[in-house]
Tab-separated table of C-alpha atoms in Angstrom:
chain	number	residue	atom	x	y	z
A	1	UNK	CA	0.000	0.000	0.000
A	2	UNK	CA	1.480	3.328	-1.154
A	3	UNK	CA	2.568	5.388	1.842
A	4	UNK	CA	3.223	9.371	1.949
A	5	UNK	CA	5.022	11.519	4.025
A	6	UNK	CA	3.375	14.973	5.654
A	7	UNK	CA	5.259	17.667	3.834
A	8	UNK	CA	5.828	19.238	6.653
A	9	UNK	CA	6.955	16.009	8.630
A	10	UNK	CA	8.546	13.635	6.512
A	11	UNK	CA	9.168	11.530	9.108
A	12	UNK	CA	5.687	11.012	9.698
A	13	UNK	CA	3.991	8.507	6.927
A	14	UNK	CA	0.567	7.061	6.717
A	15	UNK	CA	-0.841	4.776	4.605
A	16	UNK	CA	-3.012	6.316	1.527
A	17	UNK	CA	-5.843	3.774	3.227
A	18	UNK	CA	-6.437	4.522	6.838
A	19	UNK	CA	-8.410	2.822	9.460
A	20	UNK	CA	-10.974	4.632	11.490
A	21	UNK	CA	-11.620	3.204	14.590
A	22	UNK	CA	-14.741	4.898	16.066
A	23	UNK	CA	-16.619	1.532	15.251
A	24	UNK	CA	-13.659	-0.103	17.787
A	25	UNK	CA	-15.526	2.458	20.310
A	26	UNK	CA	-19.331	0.852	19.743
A	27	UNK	CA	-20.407	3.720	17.346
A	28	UNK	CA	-24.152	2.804	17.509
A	29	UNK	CA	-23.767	-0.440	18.134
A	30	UNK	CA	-21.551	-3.035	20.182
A	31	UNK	CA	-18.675	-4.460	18.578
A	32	UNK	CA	-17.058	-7.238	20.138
A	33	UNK	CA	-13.108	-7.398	21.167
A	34	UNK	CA	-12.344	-10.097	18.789
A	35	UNK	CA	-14.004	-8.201	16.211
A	36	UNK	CA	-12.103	-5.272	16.008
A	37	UNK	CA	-8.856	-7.266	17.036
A	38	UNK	CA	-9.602	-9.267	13.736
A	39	UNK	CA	-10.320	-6.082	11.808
A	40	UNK	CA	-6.929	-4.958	12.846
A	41	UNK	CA	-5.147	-7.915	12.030
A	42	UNK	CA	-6.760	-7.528	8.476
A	43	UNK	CA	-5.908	-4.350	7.845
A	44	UNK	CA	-2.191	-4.843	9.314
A	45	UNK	CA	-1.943	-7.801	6.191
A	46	UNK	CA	-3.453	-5.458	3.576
A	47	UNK	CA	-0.695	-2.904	4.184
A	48	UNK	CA	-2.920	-0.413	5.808
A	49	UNK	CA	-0.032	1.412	8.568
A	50	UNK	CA	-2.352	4.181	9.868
A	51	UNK	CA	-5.124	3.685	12.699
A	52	UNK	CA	-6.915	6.756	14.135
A	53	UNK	CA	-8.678	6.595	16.977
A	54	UNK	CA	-10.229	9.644	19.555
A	55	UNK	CA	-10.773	9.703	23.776
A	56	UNK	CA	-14.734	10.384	22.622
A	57	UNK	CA	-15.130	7.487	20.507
A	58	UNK	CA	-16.869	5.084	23.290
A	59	UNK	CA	-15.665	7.056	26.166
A	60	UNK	CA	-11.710	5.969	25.200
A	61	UNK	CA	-12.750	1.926	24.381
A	62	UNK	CA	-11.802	2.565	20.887
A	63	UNK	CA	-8.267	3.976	22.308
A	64	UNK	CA	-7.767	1.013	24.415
A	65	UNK	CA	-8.927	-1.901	21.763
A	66	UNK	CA	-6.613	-0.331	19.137
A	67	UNK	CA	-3.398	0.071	21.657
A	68	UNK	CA	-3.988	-3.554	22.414
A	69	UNK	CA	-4.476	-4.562	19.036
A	70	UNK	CA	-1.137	-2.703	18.047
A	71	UNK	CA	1.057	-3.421	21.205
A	72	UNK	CA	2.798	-5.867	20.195
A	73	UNK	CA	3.887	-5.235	16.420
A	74	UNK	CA	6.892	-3.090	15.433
A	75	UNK	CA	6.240	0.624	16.943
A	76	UNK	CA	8.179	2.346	13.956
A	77	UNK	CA	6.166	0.728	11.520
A	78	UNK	CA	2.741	2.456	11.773
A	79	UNK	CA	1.240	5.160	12.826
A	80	UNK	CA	-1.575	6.470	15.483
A	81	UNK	CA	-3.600	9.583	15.836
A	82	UNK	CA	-6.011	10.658	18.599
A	83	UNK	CA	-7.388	13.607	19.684
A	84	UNK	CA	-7.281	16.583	22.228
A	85	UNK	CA	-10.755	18.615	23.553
A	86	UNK	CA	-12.594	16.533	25.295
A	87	UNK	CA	-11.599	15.462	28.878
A	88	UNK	CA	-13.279	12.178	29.830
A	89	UNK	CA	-14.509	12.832	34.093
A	90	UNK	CA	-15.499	9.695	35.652
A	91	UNK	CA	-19.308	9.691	36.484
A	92	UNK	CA	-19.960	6.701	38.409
A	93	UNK	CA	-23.477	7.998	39.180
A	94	UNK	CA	-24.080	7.432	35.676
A	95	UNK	CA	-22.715	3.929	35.356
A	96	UNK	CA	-25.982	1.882	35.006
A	97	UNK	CA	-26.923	4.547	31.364
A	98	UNK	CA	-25.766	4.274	28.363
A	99	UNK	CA	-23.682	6.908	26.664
A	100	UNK	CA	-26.084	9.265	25.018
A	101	UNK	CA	-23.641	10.289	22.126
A	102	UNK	CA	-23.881	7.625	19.742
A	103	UNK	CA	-21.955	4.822	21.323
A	104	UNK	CA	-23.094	2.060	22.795
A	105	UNK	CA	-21.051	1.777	25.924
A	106	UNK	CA	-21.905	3.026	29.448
A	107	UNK	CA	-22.096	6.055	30.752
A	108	UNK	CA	-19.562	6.079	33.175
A	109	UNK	CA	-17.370	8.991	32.275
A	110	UNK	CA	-18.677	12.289	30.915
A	111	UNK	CA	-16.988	14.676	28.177
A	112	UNK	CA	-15.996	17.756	28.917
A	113	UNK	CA	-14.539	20.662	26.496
A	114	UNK	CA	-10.979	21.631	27.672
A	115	UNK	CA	-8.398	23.584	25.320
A	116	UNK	CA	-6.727	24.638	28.216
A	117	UNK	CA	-2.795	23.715	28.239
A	118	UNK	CA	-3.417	21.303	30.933
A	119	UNK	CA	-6.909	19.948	29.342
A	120	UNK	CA	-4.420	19.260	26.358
A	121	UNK	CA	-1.784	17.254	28.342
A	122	UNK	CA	-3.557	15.911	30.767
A	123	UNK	CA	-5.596	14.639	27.480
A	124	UNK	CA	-2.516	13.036	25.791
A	125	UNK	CA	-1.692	11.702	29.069
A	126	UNK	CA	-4.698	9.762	29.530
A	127	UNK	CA	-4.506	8.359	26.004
A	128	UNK	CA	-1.003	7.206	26.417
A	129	UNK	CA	-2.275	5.089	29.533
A	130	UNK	CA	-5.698	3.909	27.667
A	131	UNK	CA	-3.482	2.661	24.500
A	132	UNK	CA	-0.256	1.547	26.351
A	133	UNK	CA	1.799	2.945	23.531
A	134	UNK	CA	4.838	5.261	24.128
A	135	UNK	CA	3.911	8.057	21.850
A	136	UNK	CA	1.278	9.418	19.951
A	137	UNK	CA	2.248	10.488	16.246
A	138	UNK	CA	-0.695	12.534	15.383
A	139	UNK	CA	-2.455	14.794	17.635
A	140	UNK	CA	-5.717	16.817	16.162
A	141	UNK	CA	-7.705	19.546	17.783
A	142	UNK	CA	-10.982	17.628	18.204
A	143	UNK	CA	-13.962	19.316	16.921
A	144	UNK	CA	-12.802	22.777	18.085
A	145	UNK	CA	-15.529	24.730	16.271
A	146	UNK	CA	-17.367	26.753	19.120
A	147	UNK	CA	-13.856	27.028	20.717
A	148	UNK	CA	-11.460	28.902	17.955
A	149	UNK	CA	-10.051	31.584	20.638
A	150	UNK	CA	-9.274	28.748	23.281
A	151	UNK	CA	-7.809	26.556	20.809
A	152	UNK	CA	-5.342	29.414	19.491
A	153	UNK	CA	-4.524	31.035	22.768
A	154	UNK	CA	-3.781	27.497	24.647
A	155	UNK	CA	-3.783	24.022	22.800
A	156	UNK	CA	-2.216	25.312	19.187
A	157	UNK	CA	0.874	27.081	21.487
A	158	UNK	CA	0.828	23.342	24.052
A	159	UNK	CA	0.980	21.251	20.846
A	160	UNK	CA	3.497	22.963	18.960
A	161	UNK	CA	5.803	22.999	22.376
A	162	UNK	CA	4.953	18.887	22.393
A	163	UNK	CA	6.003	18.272	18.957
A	164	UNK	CA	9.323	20.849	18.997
A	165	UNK	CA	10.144	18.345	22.125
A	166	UNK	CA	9.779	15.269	19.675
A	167	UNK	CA	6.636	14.053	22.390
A	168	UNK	CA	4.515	13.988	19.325
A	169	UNK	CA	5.529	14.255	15.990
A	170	UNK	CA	3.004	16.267	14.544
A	171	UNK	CA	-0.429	18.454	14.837
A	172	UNK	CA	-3.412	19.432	13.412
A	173	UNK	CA	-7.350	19.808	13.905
A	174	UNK	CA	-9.732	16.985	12.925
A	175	UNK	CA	-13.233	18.826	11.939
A	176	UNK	CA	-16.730	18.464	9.994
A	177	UNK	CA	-16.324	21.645	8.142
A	178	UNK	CA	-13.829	23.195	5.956
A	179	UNK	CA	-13.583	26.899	6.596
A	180	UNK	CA	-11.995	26.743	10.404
A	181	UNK	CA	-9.364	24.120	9.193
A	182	UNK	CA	-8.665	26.643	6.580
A	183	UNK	CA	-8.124	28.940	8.926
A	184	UNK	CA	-5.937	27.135	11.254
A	185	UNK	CA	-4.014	26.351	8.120
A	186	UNK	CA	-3.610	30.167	7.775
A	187	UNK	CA	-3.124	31.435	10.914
A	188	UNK	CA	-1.460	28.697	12.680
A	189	UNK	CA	1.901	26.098	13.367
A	190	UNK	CA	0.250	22.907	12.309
A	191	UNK	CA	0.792	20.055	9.912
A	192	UNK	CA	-2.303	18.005	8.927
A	193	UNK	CA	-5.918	18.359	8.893
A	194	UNK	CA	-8.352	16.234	9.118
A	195	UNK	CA	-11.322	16.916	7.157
A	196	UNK	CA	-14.898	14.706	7.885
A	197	UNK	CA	-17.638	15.478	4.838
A	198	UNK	CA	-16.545	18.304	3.032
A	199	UNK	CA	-14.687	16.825	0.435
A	200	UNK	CA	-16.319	13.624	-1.265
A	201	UNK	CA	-17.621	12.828	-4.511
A	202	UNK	CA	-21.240	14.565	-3.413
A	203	UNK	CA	-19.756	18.030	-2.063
A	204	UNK	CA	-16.500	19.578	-2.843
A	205	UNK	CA	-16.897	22.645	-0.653
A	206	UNK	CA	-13.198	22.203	1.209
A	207	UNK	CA	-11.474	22.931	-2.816
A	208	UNK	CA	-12.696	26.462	-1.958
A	209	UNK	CA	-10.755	26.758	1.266
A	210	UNK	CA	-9.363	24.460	2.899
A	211	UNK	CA	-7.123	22.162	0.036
A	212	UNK	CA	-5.760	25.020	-1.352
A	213	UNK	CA	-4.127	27.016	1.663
A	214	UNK	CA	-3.192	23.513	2.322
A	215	UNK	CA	-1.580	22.956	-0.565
A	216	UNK	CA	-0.149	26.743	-0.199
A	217	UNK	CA	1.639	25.981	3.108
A	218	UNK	CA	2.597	22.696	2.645
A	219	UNK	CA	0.058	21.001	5.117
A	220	UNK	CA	-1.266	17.398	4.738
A	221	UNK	CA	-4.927	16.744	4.499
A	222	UNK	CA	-6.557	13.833	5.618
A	223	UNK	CA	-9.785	12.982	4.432
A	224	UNK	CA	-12.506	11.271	6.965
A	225	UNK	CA	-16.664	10.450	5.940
A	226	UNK	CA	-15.985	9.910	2.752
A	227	UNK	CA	-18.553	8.402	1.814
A	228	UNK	CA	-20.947	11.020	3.640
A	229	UNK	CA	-21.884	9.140	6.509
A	230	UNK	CA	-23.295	6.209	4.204
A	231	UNK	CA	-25.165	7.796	1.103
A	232	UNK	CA	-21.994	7.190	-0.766
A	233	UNK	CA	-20.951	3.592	0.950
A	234	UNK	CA	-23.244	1.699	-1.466
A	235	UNK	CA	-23.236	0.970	-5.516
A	236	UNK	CA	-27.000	2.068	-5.599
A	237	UNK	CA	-28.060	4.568	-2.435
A	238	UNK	CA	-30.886	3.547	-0.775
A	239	UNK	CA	-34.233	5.379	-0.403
A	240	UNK	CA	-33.065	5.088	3.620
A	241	UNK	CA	-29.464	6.293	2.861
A	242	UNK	CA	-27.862	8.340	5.467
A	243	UNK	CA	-26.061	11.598	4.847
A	244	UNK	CA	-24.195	13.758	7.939
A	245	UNK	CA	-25.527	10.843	10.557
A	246	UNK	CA	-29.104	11.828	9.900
A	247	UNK	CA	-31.751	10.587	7.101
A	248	UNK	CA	-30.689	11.872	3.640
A	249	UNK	CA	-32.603	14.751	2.255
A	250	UNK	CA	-34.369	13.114	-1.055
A	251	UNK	CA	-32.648	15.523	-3.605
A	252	UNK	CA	-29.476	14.463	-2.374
A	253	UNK	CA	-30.095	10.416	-2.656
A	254	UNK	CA	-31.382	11.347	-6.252
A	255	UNK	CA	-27.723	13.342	-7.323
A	256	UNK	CA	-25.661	10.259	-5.717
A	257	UNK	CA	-27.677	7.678	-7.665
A	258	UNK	CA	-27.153	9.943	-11.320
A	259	UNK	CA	-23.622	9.828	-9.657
A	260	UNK	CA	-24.032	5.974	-9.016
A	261	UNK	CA	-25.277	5.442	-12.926
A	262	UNK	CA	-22.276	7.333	-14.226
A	263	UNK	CA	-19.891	5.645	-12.343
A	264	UNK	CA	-21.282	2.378	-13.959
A	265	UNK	CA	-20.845	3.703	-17.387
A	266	UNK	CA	-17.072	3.830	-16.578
A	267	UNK	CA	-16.861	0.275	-14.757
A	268	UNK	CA	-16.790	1.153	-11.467
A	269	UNK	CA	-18.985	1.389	-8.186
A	270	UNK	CA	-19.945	4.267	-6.081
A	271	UNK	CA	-17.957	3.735	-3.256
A	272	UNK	CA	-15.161	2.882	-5.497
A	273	UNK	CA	-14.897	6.113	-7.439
A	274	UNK	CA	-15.706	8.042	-3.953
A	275	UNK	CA	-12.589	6.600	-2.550
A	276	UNK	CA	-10.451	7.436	-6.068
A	277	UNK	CA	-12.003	10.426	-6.335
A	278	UNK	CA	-10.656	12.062	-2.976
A	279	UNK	CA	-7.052	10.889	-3.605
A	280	UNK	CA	-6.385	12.807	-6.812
A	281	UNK	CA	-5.785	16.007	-5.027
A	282	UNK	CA	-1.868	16.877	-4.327
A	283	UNK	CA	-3.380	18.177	-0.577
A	284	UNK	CA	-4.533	14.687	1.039
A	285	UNK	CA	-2.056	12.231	2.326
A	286	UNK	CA	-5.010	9.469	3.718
A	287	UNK	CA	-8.402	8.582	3.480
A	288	UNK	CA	-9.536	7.318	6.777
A	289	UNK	CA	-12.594	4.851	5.994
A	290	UNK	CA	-14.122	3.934	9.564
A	291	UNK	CA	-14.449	-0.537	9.520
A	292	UNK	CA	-15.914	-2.455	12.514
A	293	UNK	CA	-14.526	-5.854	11.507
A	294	UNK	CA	-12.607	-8.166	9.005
A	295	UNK	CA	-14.806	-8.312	5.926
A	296	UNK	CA	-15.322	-4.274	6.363
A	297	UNK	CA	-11.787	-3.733	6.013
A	298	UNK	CA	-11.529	-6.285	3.194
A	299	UNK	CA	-14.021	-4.277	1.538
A	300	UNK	CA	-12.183	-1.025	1.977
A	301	UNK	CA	-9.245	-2.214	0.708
A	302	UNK	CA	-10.423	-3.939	-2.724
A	303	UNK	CA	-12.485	-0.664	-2.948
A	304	UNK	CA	-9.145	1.718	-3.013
A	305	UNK	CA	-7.095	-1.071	-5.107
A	306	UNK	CA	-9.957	0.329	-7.871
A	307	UNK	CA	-8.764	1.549	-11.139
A	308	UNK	CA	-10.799	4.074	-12.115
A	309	UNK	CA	-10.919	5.669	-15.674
A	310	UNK	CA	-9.308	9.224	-16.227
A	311	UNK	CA	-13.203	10.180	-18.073
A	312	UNK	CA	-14.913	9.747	-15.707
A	313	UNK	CA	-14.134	12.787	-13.891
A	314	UNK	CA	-15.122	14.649	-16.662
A	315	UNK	CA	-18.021	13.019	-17.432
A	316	UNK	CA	-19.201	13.766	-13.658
A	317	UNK	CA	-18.134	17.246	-14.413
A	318	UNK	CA	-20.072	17.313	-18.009
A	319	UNK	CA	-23.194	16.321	-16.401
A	320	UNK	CA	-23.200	18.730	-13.788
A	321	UNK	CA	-22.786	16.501	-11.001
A	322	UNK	CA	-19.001	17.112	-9.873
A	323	UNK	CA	-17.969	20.911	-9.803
A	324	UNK	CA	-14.588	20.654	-11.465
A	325	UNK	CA	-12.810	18.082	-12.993
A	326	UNK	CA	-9.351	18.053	-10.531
């Protein structure tokens, strides 16, 4: 599996597939140890070398199934990110609930936003001890959108003082929209972004902003929910199809199957152009496809091995359904 460097920190190289592990964290349903130890192992034989993970997904069971999934294989040989912003507090009150934020795991610790310099260490600190690993290579602002001015004045400034010291070895913002990534791209020290919906084969609104002061500065971008939170995961979207985790507005399930019936002129699927589609800018370094087990990953992978015709992007762009051709 091809590999590429961050321009910024060529010393830091992920995989052009990576593996999202918010499903390792029960995202809306359980997922048992042995299946996300076997979608691991899976992904480790396909070639796939970087895992990200997040304290939020599943109150920090994702961060501890994927540290003891990757313990034991050679550290210098892949690559982890997490995330900083969200402090998990234990709530043993709340023990006997579920988590109310999409994952199916108990409510025993509560979330709580903290940009602050120690919120951001004591952060990294707790995800070193939940994964057992000895570093952390990737560190993104999590979600920072209501929080700009705390995330400049205190995490940006703690982050770039934890990679200068080699603790991490390098920083970004993970985000669902486009224009604050671009703007931490502008205005700040960092070295990849990852952005979650804005760039896919449905909705190219991050070519406005965010890929090209990327590309400008030098900063990797990686891209997450790229398939739109399911209306693009399937050849022929359903009339149920999912888009940004909530039903899919009807207009948009009708533009993804003209996009579906295109991509079937040309020979391939849906999913398998989404994934091709995303690469072909100079800006992104990954695609992180989130997989709950073996045959998911499996999946993933034969999708991105997909050799996709040239035309076809211009076709898209001749029918009106792709803004520009890239």
């Amino acid at each position: 599996m091809r590999v590429r460097a961050l321009p910024r920190r060529p010393e830091v190289r992920v995989t052009e597939l990576g593996f999202g592990a918010a499903q390792g964290g029960n995202l809306y349903r359980a997922t048992t140890d042995e299946e996300f130890a076997s979608a691991v192992d899976t992904a480790w034989e396909a070639g796939v070398r970087y895992y990200d993970t997040a304290p939020h997904y599943g109150l920090g069971l994702s961060e501890r199934r994927l540290g003891a999934a990757l313990r034991h294989r050679p550290r210098d040989e892949y690559v982890v990110s997490t995330k900083v912003g969200r402090l998990l507090v234990p709530s043993p009150q709340d023990a006997h609930l579920r988590d109310s934020d999409g994952f199916d795991v108990p409510a025993s610790h509560r979330r709580v936003w903290d940009f602050s310099r120690d919120g951001v260490l004591r952060s990294i600190e707790a995800s070193l001890d939940r994964t057992g690993l000895d570093r952390i290579d990737i560190v993104y602002l999590h979600d920072p959108d209501d929080h700009w001015e705390w995330a400049v004045r205190e995490a940006v400034p703690t982050l770039v003082d934890l990679r200068d010291q080699g603790v991490v070895g390098a920083i970004g913002a993970g985000m669902n929209q486009s224009e604050m990534l671009a703007r931490f791209v502008r205005e700040a020290d960092v070295d990849v972004m990852m952005c979650a919906g804005r760039y896919t084969l449905l909705e190219q609104g991050a070519a406005d902003d965010l890929l090209p002061a990327a590309e400008s500065r030098r900063v990797g971008v990686v891209i997450a929910g790229v398939y739109n939170s399911g209306l693009l995961s399937r050849d022929r979207p359903p009339a149920d199809a999912v888009y940004n985790y909530q039903q899919a507005p009807a207009e948009l399930i009708e533009r993804a199957r003209r996009i579906a019936t295109v991509c079937e002129r040309y020979g391939v699927t849906l999913p398998q152009a989404a994934l091709a589609f995303v690469r072909r800018h100079p800006a992104v370094v990954s695609t992180v496809v989130g997989v709950r087990n073996a045959s998911q990953v499996a999946e993933a992978v034969r999708r991105s091995e997909a050799v996709v015709a040239e035309e076809l992007w211009d076709a898209l762009a001749a029918a009106g359904l792709l803004a520009t051709a890239p």
